[in-house]
């Protein structure tokens, strides 16, 4: 499907206009949102070995909102948290829902899966989650993929006299002391015990206002400087930050990392170093604007590289769309299994975990399941999956294989360097025994040498088709 946004891409810079009329989008030239199969917000990056994970909250699409009266509402409808991973910063693999409201038995609301952060300590992964109006809880897992379990059966923090307890951020300092900051509009912190699931100190409310602070703090340390990045005063929210020489402040505002713009009502930072570079993640409405400019809380996560100056301050960056796409850190190997849900761009497609139907209704959601195989579906005419920087090497592969299940048919045209680029192969998906019966479909390949962007272009779909994984064969 092709929807309404005006994006003029000139010399790699995107100039934006709020106008509802047809357009031709060139996502290759713009720093577009990272994930397109779902609406995402509140990014929480976590580096584990060679892999960068990003946990996000999840704004429900209209079809996932159970209340018929609310499907067109502009409000927040958030039921679970999602997980994504990359090793090259441009091709991302989706892992689906990593946890949901159902994992907190003490919750009393069926909405409000707001901004989380996941941190690792001593081989365990701690997911800190606000349940709006009911404090901050914590889930624990032995794997970044889950399954996550609630070790407390109650909130870690809940100041019942107000609703400020949102957006937790946790950091473990060099001496092993862990800290948690949170709050809107006030800023709070507490020290955590080594078990990461209990408080070591009383809750401290800062007795001063950090300039422009609104919510969404992100606490970290780099080269001896402590940083507290945050969403700035609403609305619109920008990405601001403060610095300190102590983990408990005092905090001095250093201004903006990304300035306010009417193009972006809300924001939420997540910052990390990865493979020798520094990145900031945030959120916007750019994906929703491909469909409508009528405001809904359907956000999308973007990222960009940042640079630190000699004094530790962060150089400002332009708005996401006003930047070139991020640089790819390593080429993708097409001769090993590549999950179908790995993509740099796949707007219009949907994904799901095998054997799990996520209906958007909390009572029907599974508990945290851990890592599960996923598939790509909801394939329409003209849609495609783009993968950046695929290295075919110095010899042409012999064939392309796709593992899929289908109740109908679909043709996949393999192209390089564009949706109208050279055709290197054509694969026909035909019906299998059932949608749970996956089989391998293969096609010959020609003219694929060196590094190219790869496009899996879909045409003539009939019935449901589910794509599992693919690879090229030498």
Tab-separated table of C-alpha atoms in Angstrom:
chain	number	residue	atom	x	y	z
A	1	UNK	CA	0.000	0.000	0.000
A	2	UNK	CA	1.159	3.534	-0.731
A	3	UNK	CA	-0.032	6.213	1.662
A	4	UNK	CA	0.135	9.988	2.104
A	5	UNK	CA	3.256	11.892	3.090
A	6	UNK	CA	5.263	14.505	1.284
A	7	UNK	CA	8.988	13.814	1.530
A	8	UNK	CA	11.303	15.570	-0.873
A	9	UNK	CA	14.733	13.911	-0.770
A	10	UNK	CA	17.489	16.129	-2.094
A	11	UNK	CA	21.171	15.311	-1.680
A	12	UNK	CA	20.296	12.905	1.091
A	13	UNK	CA	18.360	15.566	3.084
A	14	UNK	CA	14.609	15.248	3.613
A	15	UNK	CA	12.402	18.312	3.681
A	16	UNK	CA	9.016	17.726	5.216
A	17	UNK	CA	5.623	19.248	4.551
A	18	UNK	CA	2.392	18.524	6.321
A	19	UNK	CA	0.118	17.916	3.353
A	20	UNK	CA	-2.228	15.073	2.600
A	21	UNK	CA	-1.748	14.189	-1.040
A	22	UNK	CA	-0.055	11.364	-2.967
A	23	UNK	CA	3.696	11.210	-2.953
A	24	UNK	CA	6.664	9.201	-4.109
A	25	UNK	CA	8.862	8.259	-1.165
A	26	UNK	CA	12.536	7.438	-1.430
A	27	UNK	CA	13.413	5.863	1.926
A	28	UNK	CA	16.888	5.029	0.586
A	29	UNK	CA	17.764	8.722	0.754
A	30	UNK	CA	16.228	9.557	4.129
A	31	UNK	CA	16.907	8.661	7.734
A	32	UNK	CA	13.561	6.901	8.079
A	33	UNK	CA	12.235	5.073	11.188
A	34	UNK	CA	14.054	1.820	11.953
A	35	UNK	CA	11.019	-0.476	12.235
A	36	UNK	CA	7.945	-0.504	10.007
A	37	UNK	CA	5.919	-3.627	10.814
A	38	UNK	CA	4.650	-2.116	14.079
A	39	UNK	CA	4.380	1.282	15.713
A	40	UNK	CA	7.139	1.667	18.291
A	41	UNK	CA	8.226	4.176	20.935
A	42	UNK	CA	10.460	4.653	23.986
A	43	UNK	CA	13.643	2.970	22.660
A	44	UNK	CA	15.930	1.219	25.154
A	45	UNK	CA	19.245	0.093	23.578
A	46	UNK	CA	21.343	-2.661	25.185
A	47	UNK	CA	24.643	-3.993	23.825
A	48	UNK	CA	25.295	-7.692	24.433
A	49	UNK	CA	28.498	-8.941	22.846
A	50	UNK	CA	28.413	-8.263	19.093
A	51	UNK	CA	24.686	-7.510	19.062
A	52	UNK	CA	22.764	-4.332	19.739
A	53	UNK	CA	19.282	-4.974	21.142
A	54	UNK	CA	16.598	-2.304	21.258
A	55	UNK	CA	13.568	-2.790	23.483
A	56	UNK	CA	10.576	-0.618	22.623
A	57	UNK	CA	7.087	0.075	23.772
A	58	UNK	CA	4.331	-0.647	21.257
A	59	UNK	CA	1.545	1.638	20.107
A	60	UNK	CA	-1.331	-0.508	18.955
A	61	UNK	CA	-2.478	-0.316	15.349
A	62	UNK	CA	-6.229	0.250	14.920
A	63	UNK	CA	-6.848	-3.447	14.189
A	64	UNK	CA	-5.255	-4.361	17.541
A	65	UNK	CA	-7.441	-2.092	19.706
A	66	UNK	CA	-10.281	-4.203	21.147
A	67	UNK	CA	-12.651	-1.350	22.001
A	68	UNK	CA	-14.582	-0.447	18.838
A	69	UNK	CA	-15.165	3.058	20.186
A	70	UNK	CA	-11.444	3.669	20.595
A	71	UNK	CA	-10.026	2.456	17.263
A	72	UNK	CA	-9.835	6.002	15.901
A	73	UNK	CA	-8.873	7.606	19.197
A	74	UNK	CA	-5.785	9.797	19.480
A	75	UNK	CA	-4.873	8.291	22.845
A	76	UNK	CA	-2.293	5.739	23.988
A	77	UNK	CA	-3.100	2.031	23.553
A	78	UNK	CA	-0.092	0.062	24.777
A	79	UNK	CA	-0.262	-3.578	25.860
A	80	UNK	CA	3.198	-5.117	25.414
A	81	UNK	CA	6.898	-4.460	24.814
A	82	UNK	CA	8.888	-5.440	21.722
A	83	UNK	CA	12.478	-6.456	20.977
A	84	UNK	CA	14.681	-5.827	17.925
A	85	UNK	CA	18.352	-6.557	17.196
A	86	UNK	CA	21.096	-5.659	14.734
A	87	UNK	CA	24.787	-6.179	14.106
A	88	UNK	CA	25.122	-3.529	11.384
A	89	UNK	CA	22.781	-0.664	12.490
A	90	UNK	CA	20.731	-0.742	9.272
A	91	UNK	CA	19.251	-4.253	8.951
A	92	UNK	CA	17.114	-5.071	11.995
A	93	UNK	CA	15.657	-8.408	13.100
A	94	UNK	CA	12.325	-8.336	14.888
A	95	UNK	CA	11.789	-10.658	17.877
A	96	UNK	CA	8.196	-9.721	18.644
A	97	UNK	CA	6.684	-9.148	22.069
A	98	UNK	CA	9.236	-9.826	24.791
A	99	UNK	CA	6.797	-9.168	27.659
A	100	UNK	CA	3.323	-7.756	28.233
A	101	UNK	CA	1.068	-6.328	30.916
A	102	UNK	CA	-0.068	-9.882	31.597
A	103	UNK	CA	3.333	-10.613	33.162
A	104	UNK	CA	2.380	-8.334	36.076
A	105	UNK	CA	-0.382	-10.133	37.960
A	106	UNK	CA	-0.896	-7.166	40.291
A	107	UNK	CA	-1.813	-4.690	37.582
A	108	UNK	CA	-5.390	-3.403	37.530
A	109	UNK	CA	-5.437	-1.733	34.097
A	110	UNK	CA	-5.473	-3.303	30.644
A	111	UNK	CA	-3.610	-0.416	29.061
A	112	UNK	CA	-0.445	1.490	29.910
A	113	UNK	CA	2.626	-0.561	28.911
A	114	UNK	CA	4.782	2.566	28.896
A	115	UNK	CA	8.515	3.225	28.561
A	116	UNK	CA	10.833	0.467	29.791
A	117	UNK	CA	14.577	-0.034	30.130
A	118	UNK	CA	16.366	-3.380	30.195
A	119	UNK	CA	19.821	-3.724	31.750
A	120	UNK	CA	22.167	-6.673	32.245
A	121	UNK	CA	23.963	-7.590	35.463
A	122	UNK	CA	25.814	-10.796	36.292
A	123	UNK	CA	24.250	-12.667	33.403
A	124	UNK	CA	20.672	-11.694	34.202
A	125	UNK	CA	18.472	-9.189	32.403
A	126	UNK	CA	16.266	-6.802	34.336
A	127	UNK	CA	13.333	-5.131	32.583
A	128	UNK	CA	12.024	-2.088	34.481
A	129	UNK	CA	8.488	-1.136	33.458
A	130	UNK	CA	6.034	1.572	34.509
A	131	UNK	CA	2.380	0.634	34.772
A	132	UNK	CA	0.812	4.066	34.669
A	133	UNK	CA	-0.857	4.896	37.948
A	134	UNK	CA	0.452	1.729	39.595
A	135	UNK	CA	4.152	2.355	40.027
A	136	UNK	CA	7.190	0.694	38.485
A	137	UNK	CA	7.651	-3.062	38.270
A	138	UNK	CA	10.582	-5.261	37.306
A	139	UNK	CA	10.863	-8.488	35.320
A	140	UNK	CA	13.914	-10.763	35.251
A	141	UNK	CA	15.288	-13.196	32.658
A	142	UNK	CA	18.382	-15.282	31.971
A	143	UNK	CA	18.320	-14.131	28.333
A	144	UNK	CA	17.804	-10.798	26.569
A	145	UNK	CA	14.984	-12.524	24.635
A	146	UNK	CA	13.180	-13.653	27.785
A	147	UNK	CA	11.098	-15.300	29.059
A	148	UNK	CA	10.790	-12.601	31.702
A	149	UNK	CA	9.226	-13.304	35.096
A	150	UNK	CA	8.044	-11.043	37.904
A	151	UNK	CA	10.183	-11.857	41.002
A	152	UNK	CA	8.288	-9.547	43.357
A	153	UNK	CA	4.598	-9.874	42.590
A	154	UNK	CA	4.250	-6.172	43.458
A	155	UNK	CA	5.677	-2.807	42.370
A	156	UNK	CA	9.326	-2.027	43.006
A	157	UNK	CA	8.316	1.625	43.425
A	158	UNK	CA	4.846	3.080	43.917
A	159	UNK	CA	4.311	6.512	45.426
A	160	UNK	CA	0.560	6.313	45.701
A	161	UNK	CA	0.091	10.016	46.414
A	162	UNK	CA	0.743	10.928	42.761
A	163	UNK	CA	1.161	9.497	39.231
A	164	UNK	CA	4.771	10.604	38.694
A	165	UNK	CA	6.239	7.073	38.709
A	166	UNK	CA	6.926	6.546	35.008
A	167	UNK	CA	9.871	6.082	32.642
A	168	UNK	CA	12.491	4.282	34.756
A	169	UNK	CA	16.141	4.323	33.699
A	170	UNK	CA	18.758	2.181	35.462
A	171	UNK	CA	22.555	2.340	35.397
A	172	UNK	CA	25.187	0.301	37.246
A	173	UNK	CA	28.226	2.437	38.068
A	174	UNK	CA	31.859	1.310	37.980
A	175	UNK	CA	31.808	0.584	41.725
A	176	UNK	CA	28.824	-1.764	41.303
A	177	UNK	CA	26.230	0.605	42.740
A	178	UNK	CA	23.027	0.687	40.699
A	179	UNK	CA	20.820	3.757	40.399
A	180	UNK	CA	17.307	4.247	39.078
A	181	UNK	CA	15.974	7.604	37.902
A	182	UNK	CA	12.387	8.259	36.798
A	183	UNK	CA	9.543	10.760	36.863
A	184	UNK	CA	7.235	13.251	35.166
A	185	UNK	CA	7.229	16.194	35.767
A	186	UNK	CA	9.507	15.833	38.789
A	187	UNK	CA	12.765	13.877	38.806
A	188	UNK	CA	13.299	11.071	41.328
A	189	UNK	CA	16.104	8.626	42.013
A	190	UNK	CA	16.933	5.768	44.351
A	191	UNK	CA	19.836	3.384	44.873
A	192	UNK	CA	19.210	-0.290	44.128
A	193	UNK	CA	20.583	-3.255	46.022
A	194	UNK	CA	22.863	-5.720	44.259
A	195	UNK	CA	19.860	-7.957	43.592
A	196	UNK	CA	18.500	-5.182	41.318
A	197	UNK	CA	14.951	-5.828	42.538
A	198	UNK	CA	14.935	-3.912	45.838
A	199	UNK	CA	15.769	-0.402	46.988
A	200	UNK	CA	18.907	0.329	48.989
A	201	UNK	CA	17.941	3.917	49.763
A	202	UNK	CA	14.934	6.090	50.262
A	203	UNK	CA	13.411	7.719	47.209
A	204	UNK	CA	14.921	11.151	46.576
A	205	UNK	CA	13.011	13.866	44.754
A	206	UNK	CA	15.293	16.497	43.244
A	207	UNK	CA	14.640	19.800	45.009
A	208	UNK	CA	15.399	21.737	41.830
A	209	UNK	CA	14.123	21.661	38.269
A	210	UNK	CA	16.516	20.516	35.560
A	211	UNK	CA	16.040	23.011	32.746
A	212	UNK	CA	13.535	21.758	30.157
A	213	UNK	CA	13.130	18.380	31.912
A	214	UNK	CA	9.752	16.748	31.311
A	215	UNK	CA	10.040	12.934	31.371
A	216	UNK	CA	11.800	9.926	29.842
A	217	UNK	CA	15.211	10.152	31.566
A	218	UNK	CA	18.129	8.099	30.235
A	219	UNK	CA	21.006	7.780	32.744
A	220	UNK	CA	24.532	6.697	31.783
A	221	UNK	CA	28.223	7.425	32.265
A	222	UNK	CA	30.913	8.034	29.667
A	223	UNK	CA	34.559	9.007	30.122
A	224	UNK	CA	34.002	10.079	33.722
A	225	UNK	CA	30.946	12.241	32.960
A	226	UNK	CA	27.454	11.382	34.138
A	227	UNK	CA	24.636	12.101	31.695
A	228	UNK	CA	20.901	12.405	32.157
A	229	UNK	CA	19.197	12.751	28.810
A	230	UNK	CA	15.443	13.304	28.709
A	231	UNK	CA	12.399	14.397	26.776
A	232	UNK	CA	12.104	18.148	27.159
A	233	UNK	CA	9.124	20.271	28.128
A	234	UNK	CA	6.012	19.342	26.174
A	235	UNK	CA	4.828	20.064	23.527
A	236	UNK	CA	6.583	19.473	21.205
A	237	UNK	CA	9.128	17.468	23.157
A	238	UNK	CA	12.773	17.541	22.132
A	239	UNK	CA	15.841	15.597	23.262
A	240	UNK	CA	17.723	17.458	25.975
A	241	UNK	CA	20.410	16.468	28.455
A	242	UNK	CA	22.203	17.428	31.632
A	243	UNK	CA	25.635	16.495	33.001
A	244	UNK	CA	27.126	15.974	36.455
A	245	UNK	CA	30.318	14.821	38.138
A	246	UNK	CA	28.254	12.686	40.531
A	247	UNK	CA	25.620	9.990	39.901
A	248	UNK	CA	23.225	11.860	42.177
A	249	UNK	CA	23.856	15.338	40.775
A	250	UNK	CA	23.623	18.255	40.948
A	251	UNK	CA	22.631	18.212	37.276
A	252	UNK	CA	23.455	21.081	34.944
A	253	UNK	CA	21.451	21.340	31.740
A	254	UNK	CA	23.551	21.376	28.568
A	255	UNK	CA	20.705	22.217	26.203
A	256	UNK	CA	19.481	20.094	23.326
A	257	UNK	CA	20.727	17.063	21.461
A	258	UNK	CA	17.812	17.521	19.042
A	259	UNK	CA	15.799	20.732	19.186
A	260	UNK	CA	12.005	20.974	19.357
A	261	UNK	CA	10.141	20.842	16.064
A	262	UNK	CA	6.462	20.940	15.178
A	263	UNK	CA	7.095	17.782	13.173
A	264	UNK	CA	7.414	15.748	16.371
A	265	UNK	CA	4.995	16.061	19.283
A	266	UNK	CA	6.699	13.591	21.672
A	267	UNK	CA	10.142	12.125	22.177
A	268	UNK	CA	12.103	9.740	24.397
A	269	UNK	CA	15.903	9.201	24.314
A	270	UNK	CA	18.009	6.063	24.488
A	271	UNK	CA	21.787	6.420	24.104
A	272	UNK	CA	24.587	3.883	23.695
A	273	UNK	CA	28.071	3.261	22.283
A	274	UNK	CA	28.297	0.416	19.777
A	275	UNK	CA	31.251	-0.794	17.731
A	276	UNK	CA	33.218	2.385	18.303
A	277	UNK	CA	30.370	4.781	17.502
A	278	UNK	CA	27.785	6.608	19.600
A	279	UNK	CA	24.058	6.637	18.855
A	280	UNK	CA	20.920	8.299	20.101
A	281	UNK	CA	17.522	6.688	19.610
A	282	UNK	CA	14.270	8.604	19.808
A	283	UNK	CA	10.740	8.605	18.483
A	284	UNK	CA	8.544	10.490	16.041
A	285	UNK	CA	5.353	10.170	13.994
A	286	UNK	CA	7.042	9.837	10.606
A	287	UNK	CA	5.765	6.313	9.941
A	288	UNK	CA	2.184	7.289	10.765
A	289	UNK	CA	2.552	10.257	8.444
A	290	UNK	CA	2.835	7.818	5.558
A	291	UNK	CA	-0.879	7.229	6.168
A	292	UNK	CA	-2.310	10.302	7.876
A	293	UNK	CA	-1.533	13.654	9.448
A	294	UNK	CA	-4.537	13.384	11.745
A	295	UNK	CA	-2.858	13.020	15.139
A	296	UNK	CA	-2.828	9.617	16.856
A	297	UNK	CA	-0.338	8.228	19.342
A	298	UNK	CA	1.206	5.902	16.768
A	299	UNK	CA	4.905	6.546	17.025
A	300	UNK	CA	8.021	5.181	15.367
A	301	UNK	CA	11.602	4.807	16.580
A	302	UNK	CA	14.501	6.438	14.738
A	303	UNK	CA	18.212	6.713	15.481
A	304	UNK	CA	21.234	8.711	14.452
A	305	UNK	CA	24.917	8.893	15.249
A	306	UNK	CA	26.074	11.510	17.760
A	307	UNK	CA	29.485	12.984	18.558
A	308	UNK	CA	30.984	14.041	21.885
A	309	UNK	CA	33.100	17.143	22.102
A	310	UNK	CA	36.325	17.548	24.088
A	311	UNK	CA	34.504	18.717	27.231
A	312	UNK	CA	32.057	15.805	27.067
A	313	UNK	CA	29.136	17.804	25.716
A	314	UNK	CA	27.145	16.389	22.818
A	315	UNK	CA	26.991	18.116	19.448
A	316	UNK	CA	23.428	18.901	18.346
A	317	UNK	CA	21.954	16.837	15.524
A	318	UNK	CA	19.237	17.820	13.026
A	319	UNK	CA	15.794	16.241	12.940
A	320	UNK	CA	15.774	12.575	11.876
A	321	UNK	CA	14.428	13.151	8.379
A	322	UNK	CA	16.923	15.951	7.744
A	323	UNK	CA	19.840	13.530	7.912
A	324	UNK	CA	21.330	10.953	5.616
A	325	UNK	CA	20.664	7.262	6.403
A	326	UNK	CA	22.963	5.768	8.993
A	327	UNK	CA	26.207	4.164	7.908
A	328	UNK	CA	26.222	0.384	7.701
A	329	UNK	CA	28.824	-1.161	10.035
A	330	UNK	CA	29.266	-4.498	8.262
A	331	UNK	CA	27.892	-6.213	5.175
A	332	UNK	CA	25.102	-8.760	5.408
A	333	UNK	CA	26.017	-12.369	4.571
A	334	UNK	CA	23.331	-13.821	2.233
A	335	UNK	CA	24.777	-17.344	2.415
A	336	UNK	CA	23.625	-17.918	5.977
A	337	UNK	CA	20.060	-18.123	7.241
A	338	UNK	CA	18.428	-14.679	7.199
A	339	UNK	CA	15.104	-14.331	8.979
A	340	UNK	CA	12.337	-12.902	6.791
A	341	UNK	CA	11.664	-10.384	9.556
A	342	UNK	CA	15.194	-8.990	9.087
A	343	UNK	CA	14.930	-5.830	7.029
A	344	UNK	CA	16.030	-2.264	6.549
A	345	UNK	CA	12.606	-1.356	5.140
A	346	UNK	CA	9.347	-3.288	4.923
A	347	UNK	CA	6.525	-0.790	5.186
A	348	UNK	CA	3.048	-2.335	4.897
A	349	UNK	CA	4.104	-5.805	6.026
A	350	UNK	CA	3.177	-7.443	9.335
A	351	UNK	CA	4.894	-10.034	11.519
A	352	UNK	CA	3.909	-12.524	14.200
A	353	UNK	CA	5.411	-15.238	16.377
A	354	UNK	CA	4.654	-18.752	15.169
A	355	UNK	CA	1.865	-20.373	17.116
A	356	UNK	CA	0.997	-17.165	18.991
A	357	UNK	CA	-1.804	-14.868	17.899
A	358	UNK	CA	-1.350	-11.478	19.516
A	359	UNK	CA	-4.801	-9.971	19.287
A	360	UNK	CA	-4.053	-6.819	21.245
A	361	UNK	CA	-6.390	-7.963	24.002
A	362	UNK	CA	-4.480	-8.277	27.272
A	363	UNK	CA	-6.509	-11.220	28.571
A	364	UNK	CA	-5.648	-13.190	25.436
A	365	UNK	CA	-1.957	-12.362	25.407
A	366	UNK	CA	0.541	-15.059	26.295
A	367	UNK	CA	2.910	-14.628	29.171
A	368	UNK	CA	6.491	-13.786	28.182
A	369	UNK	CA	7.550	-16.662	25.931
A	370	UNK	CA	11.202	-16.053	25.238
A	371	UNK	CA	12.702	-16.384	21.784
A	372	UNK	CA	10.294	-17.769	19.186
A	373	UNK	CA	10.467	-18.119	15.431
A	374	UNK	CA	8.563	-15.420	13.540
A	375	UNK	CA	7.063	-14.991	10.101
A	376	UNK	CA	6.252	-12.101	7.758
A	377	UNK	CA	2.696	-11.865	6.425
A	378	UNK	CA	0.008	-9.375	5.283
A	379	UNK	CA	1.734	-9.188	1.896
A	380	UNK	CA	0.099	-6.844	-0.610
A	381	UNK	CA	0.820	-6.074	-4.248
A	382	UNK	CA	3.842	-3.827	-4.692
A	383	UNK	CA	5.235	-4.221	-1.193
A	384	UNK	CA	8.821	-5.278	-0.655
A	385	UNK	CA	11.565	-6.059	1.833
A	386	UNK	CA	14.765	-4.100	1.433
A	387	UNK	CA	18.077	-5.251	2.899
A	388	UNK	CA	21.049	-2.942	2.794
A	389	UNK	CA	24.608	-3.898	1.960
A	390	UNK	CA	24.279	-7.571	0.969
A	391	UNK	CA	27.685	-9.024	0.031
A	392	UNK	CA	27.388	-11.705	-2.665
A	393	UNK	CA	31.152	-12.027	-2.968
A	394	UNK	CA	33.120	-12.574	-6.174
A	395	UNK	CA	31.061	-15.426	-7.655
A	396	UNK	CA	27.402	-15.621	-8.641
A	397	UNK	CA	25.226	-17.691	-6.248
A	398	UNK	CA	23.537	-20.694	-7.824
A	399	UNK	CA	20.111	-20.366	-6.249
A	400	UNK	CA	17.861	-18.588	-3.762
A	401	UNK	CA	15.768	-20.466	-1.199
A	402	UNK	CA	12.800	-19.214	0.805
A	403	UNK	CA	11.061	-21.192	3.552
A	404	UNK	CA	7.371	-20.323	3.546
A	405	UNK	CA	3.845	-21.545	4.197
A	406	UNK	CA	0.942	-20.436	2.045
A	407	UNK	CA	-2.787	-20.721	1.536
A	408	UNK	CA	-2.373	-18.984	-1.812
A	409	UNK	CA	0.287	-17.766	-4.207
A	410	UNK	CA	2.856	-14.989	-4.383
A	411	UNK	CA	5.708	-14.101	-6.720
A	412	UNK	CA	8.929	-12.787	-5.231
A	413	UNK	CA	11.117	-10.899	-7.692
A	414	UNK	CA	14.700	-10.497	-6.483
A	415	UNK	CA	16.149	-7.146	-7.505
A	416	UNK	CA	19.329	-5.277	-6.626
A	417	UNK	CA	19.822	-1.577	-5.922
A	418	UNK	CA	16.174	-0.537	-6.243
A	419	UNK	CA	12.561	-1.632	-6.618
A	420	UNK	CA	13.095	-1.219	-10.357
A	421	UNK	CA	16.666	-2.515	-10.276
A	422	UNK	CA	18.145	-5.454	-12.132
A	423	UNK	CA	16.307	-8.739	-11.682
A	424	UNK	CA	18.557	-11.516	-10.375
A	425	UNK	CA	15.860	-14.142	-9.815
A	426	UNK	CA	12.137	-14.880	-9.595
A	427	UNK	CA	10.559	-17.201	-7.050
A	428	UNK	CA	6.970	-18.457	-7.007
A	429	UNK	CA	5.356	-19.354	-3.680
A	430	UNK	CA	2.495	-21.849	-4.058
A	431	UNK	CA	0.056	-23.354	-1.534
A	432	UNK	CA	1.448	-25.694	1.111
A	433	UNK	CA	-0.448	-28.316	3.104
A	434	UNK	CA	-1.445	-25.691	5.689
A	435	UNK	CA	-0.328	-22.354	7.104
A	436	UNK	CA	1.573	-24.324	9.733
A	437	UNK	CA	3.322	-26.445	7.110
A	438	UNK	CA	6.491	-24.725	5.909
A	439	UNK	CA	8.462	-25.878	2.892
A	440	UNK	CA	11.442	-24.678	0.897
A	441	UNK	CA	10.927	-22.895	-2.436
A	442	UNK	CA	13.946	-22.332	-4.689
A	443	UNK	CA	14.827	-20.355	-7.804
A	444	UNK	CA	17.893	-19.869	-9.981
A	445	UNK	CA	19.936	-16.692	-9.553
A	446	UNK	CA	21.929	-14.658	-12.069
A	447	UNK	CA	24.129	-11.557	-12.125
A	448	UNK	CA	24.626	-11.225	-8.349
A	449	UNK	CA	28.255	-10.284	-7.605
A	450	UNK	CA	29.678	-7.877	-5.049
A	451	UNK	CA	27.804	-5.683	-2.566
A	452	UNK	CA	24.262	-4.544	-3.368
A	453	UNK	CA	21.054	-3.567	-1.670
A	454	UNK	CA	18.663	-6.488	-2.083
A	455	UNK	CA	14.930	-6.072	-2.713
A	456	UNK	CA	12.410	-8.891	-2.283
A	457	UNK	CA	9.525	-7.463	-4.326
A	458	UNK	CA	6.071	-9.045	-3.956
A	459	UNK	CA	3.486	-9.361	-6.724
A	460	UNK	CA	0.260	-11.240	-7.479
A	461	UNK	CA	-0.407	-12.329	-3.857
A	462	UNK	CA	-3.525	-14.434	-3.345
A	463	UNK	CA	-4.501	-15.854	0.025
A	464	UNK	CA	-2.278	-15.668	3.078
A	465	UNK	CA	1.464	-16.195	2.642
A	466	UNK	CA	3.873	-16.531	5.571
A	467	UNK	CA	7.619	-16.092	5.047
A	468	UNK	CA	9.991	-17.737	7.540
A	469	UNK	CA	13.594	-17.342	6.350
A	470	UNK	CA	15.772	-17.261	3.236
A	471	UNK	CA	19.340	-17.691	1.984
A	472	UNK	CA	21.375	-17.774	-1.215
A	473	UNK	CA	23.220	-20.936	-2.140
A	474	UNK	CA	26.659	-21.146	-3.754
